[in-house]
Amino acid sequence: MTSLLRRVSDVLVLTVVALTFALLPGCGEGSSEDDPFGEARRALLDGVGSTAARAALTKRWAPIHYQDVDVTGSHSLSGKSDFLTRVDFDGDWSGTNNWDNTGSRVLSAHAYQSVVETSTHWYLLYTFFHPRDWSDSIFDTEHENDGEGVLLVIQRDGSEYGALVGAVTVAHKDFFSFVPSGSPLGSGSESLDGTLSLASFEGQLHPITAQEAKGHGLKAWPAYDIVGDGVKYFPSLSLAEQPSSATDADVRYKLVDIYGAEGLWPRRELTTLFSSYGTFRGDTSGGCGLVAGNCGSNSANSPWGWDDQNDGPILRGEIANDPAKLAAWYFSPASQFSTTYTFNPFKGIGTDPNQP
C-alpha cells in the first residue's frame, strides 16, 4: 500500500472519530468546516477523557519501532515469531493457545496504547505483544506470550500535543530511561541510560524504539538495533499489516486503545487470558521448550504487571497506573511532576464508574 493511501486511511479514521465526538451534545459548538477533527485536537487542551483525544495524542507521539528478527531454529518460524501482533490475533481471548497458533495465523501488527494525565504531563504507554518468547538454544528458556513496551513522558506546555521530554522502556525485568536532546529532564534516583533518538514520519518527529529478537527486550534505538534481518514498523490508526518477509522496512502497526472494546484493561479479570492480576496465562503446549523443562508457564505480564527488579519504591504495575510517581523517581527535577491525576482509568479517575 502506498504512503499516500496509508495517510488518507488515517485521516479518514481521525475524521470519523472526531465527527462522532462533535455530534455528542455540546461538543460540536464552534467547530470549523475546514478543520474536520478540530474538536478532537481542542479536546486535548481540556483533557484526554475522550477516545478521539487519546487517538490523536498517541498517534502523534507513537514510536517508529525497529524489530530485530532471527530466522534460525524451528521456533523462529522463519522470523514470524518476532512479528508484532495483538493478543487475540487467533480470534479468541485464550492465552494458552497463542504459542500453538503463531505459525498458522496472520500476525497483523498492533500496539496497545494507554494515556494517563496530570495537570503537568501526559503519560503515554505503548505495549508491544508477541505470542512467543523463544530461543534456538537448548540452554535458554522459552514461554508463551510476551508483552514489553515504552512509557513516553509528554510535558503539557500549552501546545497542541505537548513536548516529549523522556521515556522509560521495559526490557524483561529491568526498566531503562532515556531523554531526547534538549530535554529539561536529568537523571533522578535512577541514572539515565542514553539519548532518545527521533526521526521524521509524516512530517513530524517521533521517537525510535527497538526490540531484540527472541526475548523482545525493548530500549530506545540504538541501544538495541536491527542486526541482519528486521522489520521497521510505523504507527497508524487504521492499518495493521503483516511484514512481507523477515526483512521489511515499511510496515504499519495499528494503535488500539487499551481501555476500549478491543483492549486489555476491560479483560483484566478474564481467567482464560490472565492467570493472576497482570500476568498472562500461558502453558507449555504446542512444542514450547526445545528440551523438557525449559518452557515456563504464566511467564508474561501486561503493563499493570510490569516491574523493575531493583528500582526502589516503584511497585509492580506503577509504570502503567502511577507513572507520575515513576517519572519523579527516574527523572529530575522531581518537583515538576504533579502526582494528582485528572485522568487515570487504571485508578478509576476521570472515567465512568459503571464502566470496566
Coordinates of C-alpha atoms in Angstrom, one line a residue, residues 76-281:
S76 CA 11.5 -18.8 14.8
L77 CA 9.0 -19.9 12.1
S78 CA 11.4 -18.3 9.6
G79 CA 11.2 -15.0 11.5
K80 CA 7.5 -14.9 12.1
S81 CA 7.9 -15.4 15.9
D82 CA 9.4 -11.9 16.1
F83 CA 6.5 -10.2 14.3
L84 CA 4.3 -7.8 16.4
T85 CA 0.6 -8.6 16.7
R86 CA -2.5 -8.3 19.0
V87 CA -3.3 -10.6 21.9
D88 CA -6.4 -12.1 20.2
F89 CA -4.6 -12.5 16.8
D90 CA -6.0 -16.0 16.6
G91 CA -9.6 -15.0 17.1
D92 CA -10.0 -15.8 20.8
W93 CA -9.1 -14.5 24.2
S94 CA -7.3 -17.6 25.4
G95 CA -3.7 -17.2 26.5
T96 CA -2.8 -20.9 26.3
N97 CA -3.0 -21.4 22.5
N98 CA -1.1 -18.4 21.3
W99 CA 2.3 -20.2 21.0
D100 CA 0.5 -23.1 19.2
N101 CA -1.3 -20.8 16.7
T102 CA 1.6 -18.4 15.8
G103 CA 2.6 -20.3 12.7
S104 CA -0.9 -20.7 11.2
R105 CA -2.3 -17.2 11.6
V106 CA -1.7 -13.8 10.1
L107 CA 0.3 -11.7 12.5
S108 CA -1.1 -8.2 11.7
A109 CA 0.9 -5.6 13.6
H110 CA -0.8 -3.8 16.6
A111 CA 0.3 -1.9 19.7
Y112 CA -1.9 -1.1 22.7
Q113 CA -1.8 2.5 23.9
S114 CA -2.9 3.9 27.2
V115 CA -3.0 7.5 28.4
V116 CA -2.8 8.8 31.9
E117 CA -3.0 12.6 32.7
T118 CA -2.0 15.1 35.3
S119 CA -2.1 18.9 35.1
T120 CA 1.6 18.9 34.1
H121 CA 2.1 15.8 31.9
W122 CA 0.6 13.2 29.7
Y123 CA 1.9 9.6 30.2
L124 CA 1.6 7.5 27.0
L125 CA 2.3 3.8 27.4
Y126 CA 2.7 1.6 24.3
T127 CA 2.6 -2.1 24.7
F128 CA 4.0 -4.4 22.0
F129 CA 2.9 -8.1 22.1
H130 CA 4.4 -11.3 20.7
P131 CA 2.8 -14.7 21.0
R132 CA 6.3 -16.3 21.7
D133 CA 9.3 -15.5 23.8
W134 CA 11.5 -18.1 22.1
S135 CA 15.0 -19.4 21.6
D136 CA 17.1 -21.5 19.3
S137 CA 19.3 -22.8 22.1
I138 CA 18.6 -25.8 24.4
F139 CA 20.2 -23.8 27.2
D140 CA 17.7 -21.0 27.1
T141 CA 14.1 -20.9 28.4
E142 CA 11.0 -20.1 26.4
H143 CA 7.5 -19.1 27.2
E144 CA 4.1 -18.4 25.7
N145 CA 3.1 -14.7 25.3
D146 CA 5.4 -11.7 25.6
G147 CA 4.5 -8.1 26.4
E148 CA 7.0 -5.3 26.7
G149 CA 6.8 -1.6 26.0
V150 CA 7.7 2.1 26.5
L151 CA 6.3 4.9 28.6
L152 CA 6.6 8.4 27.0
V153 CA 6.6 11.4 29.2
I154 CA 4.9 14.4 27.5
Q155 CA 5.1 17.8 29.1
R156 CA 1.9 19.8 28.8
D157 CA 3.4 23.1 27.7
G158 CA 0.3 24.7 26.2
S159 CA 0.9 23.5 22.7
E160 CA -1.4 21.1 20.9
Y161 CA 0.4 17.9 21.6
G162 CA 2.9 19.0 24.3
A163 CA 6.6 18.2 24.3
L164 CA 8.3 14.8 24.5
V165 CA 10.8 15.1 27.4
G166 CA 11.5 11.5 28.5
A167 CA 11.0 7.7 28.0
V168 CA 11.2 4.6 30.2
T169 CA 11.4 1.3 28.4
V170 CA 10.8 -2.3 29.5
A171 CA 13.3 -5.0 28.9
H172 CA 12.5 -8.2 30.7
K173 CA 12.8 -7.4 34.5
D174 CA 14.5 -4.0 34.0
F175 CA 13.4 -0.5 33.1
F176 CA 15.7 1.9 31.2
S177 CA 15.4 5.7 31.0
F178 CA 16.2 8.0 28.1
V179 CA 15.7 11.7 27.2
P180 CA 15.8 13.4 23.9
S181 CA 18.4 16.1 23.2
G182 CA 17.4 19.4 24.8
S183 CA 15.1 17.8 27.3
P184 CA 14.7 19.7 30.6
L185 CA 14.9 16.4 32.5
G186 CA 18.0 14.9 34.1
S187 CA 18.8 11.7 36.0
G188 CA 16.9 11.3 39.2
S189 CA 17.2 8.4 41.6
E190 CA 17.9 6.2 38.6
S191 CA 20.7 7.1 36.2
L192 CA 19.9 7.9 32.6
D193 CA 20.6 5.1 30.1
G194 CA 21.0 7.2 26.9
T195 CA 19.6 9.6 24.4
L196 CA 16.1 9.1 22.9
S197 CA 16.6 9.4 19.1
L198 CA 13.9 10.9 16.9
A199 CA 13.1 10.6 13.2
S200 CA 10.6 12.2 10.9
F201 CA 7.4 10.3 9.9
E202 CA 4.5 12.0 8.1
G203 CA 6.2 15.4 8.7
Q204 CA 6.6 15.1 12.5
L205 CA 9.3 13.8 14.7
H206 CA 8.7 10.5 16.5
P207 CA 10.9 8.6 19.0
I208 CA 12.6 5.5 17.7
T209 CA 12.4 2.3 19.8
A210 CA 13.8 -1.1 19.1
Q211 CA 13.3 -4.7 20.3
E212 CA 15.6 -7.7 20.4
A213 CA 14.8 -10.8 18.5
K214 CA 13.6 -13.9 20.6
G215 CA 13.2 -12.3 24.1
H216 CA 12.0 -8.9 22.8
G217 CA 13.6 -6.7 25.4
L218 CA 12.8 -3.0 24.4
K219 CA 15.1 0.0 24.6
A220 CA 15.5 3.3 22.7
W221 CA 17.3 2.9 19.4
P222 CA 20.2 2.4 19.0
A223 CA 20.7 0.8 22.4
Y224 CA 19.0 -2.0 20.6
D225 CA 19.1 -2.2 16.8
I226 CA 18.3 -4.4 13.9
V227 CA 21.1 -6.9 13.3
G228 CA 20.7 -8.5 9.9
D229 CA 17.0 -9.3 9.4
G230 CA 14.5 -7.0 10.8
V231 CA 11.3 -5.0 10.4
K232 CA 10.6 -1.3 10.7
Y233 CA 7.1 -0.5 12.0
F234 CA 5.3 2.8 11.7
P235 CA 2.2 3.9 13.5
S236 CA -1.4 4.1 12.1
L237 CA -4.9 4.5 13.4
S238 CA -6.4 2.2 10.8
L239 CA -3.8 -0.1 9.2
A240 CA -2.4 -3.3 10.7
E241 CA 0.0 -5.0 8.3
Q242 CA 2.0 -8.2 8.4
P243 CA 5.6 -7.9 7.2
S244 CA 6.1 -9.4 3.8
S245 CA 9.3 -11.1 4.9
A246 CA 11.8 -11.2 7.8
T247 CA 13.3 -8.0 6.3
D248 CA 10.6 -5.4 5.6
A249 CA 11.4 -1.7 6.1
D250 CA 7.9 -0.2 5.8
V251 CA 5.1 -1.9 7.8
R252 CA 2.2 -0.2 9.6
Y253 CA 1.1 -1.1 13.1
K254 CA -2.4 -0.2 14.4
L255 CA -2.9 1.6 17.7
V256 CA -5.5 0.0 19.9
D257 CA -6.9 1.9 23.0
I258 CA -6.1 -0.4 25.9
Y259 CA -9.2 0.9 27.7
G260 CA -11.6 0.3 24.7
A261 CA -13.7 -2.5 23.4
E262 CA -10.7 -4.2 21.7
G263 CA -8.4 -3.5 24.6
L264 CA -6.9 -5.5 27.5
W265 CA -7.9 -3.5 30.5
P266 CA -11.6 -4.4 30.3
R267 CA -10.5 -8.1 30.2
R268 CA -8.2 -7.9 33.2
E269 CA -10.3 -10.4 35.1
L270 CA -10.8 -12.8 32.2
T271 CA -9.4 -16.1 33.5
T272 CA -8.7 -17.6 30.1
L273 CA -6.3 -14.7 29.4
F274 CA -4.9 -14.0 32.8
S275 CA -3.7 -16.4 35.4
S276 CA -3.5 -13.7 38.1
Y277 CA -3.6 -9.9 38.2
G278 CA -1.4 -8.6 35.4
T279 CA 0.1 -12.0 34.4
F280 CA -0.9 -13.6 31.1
R281 CA -2.0 -17.2 31.3

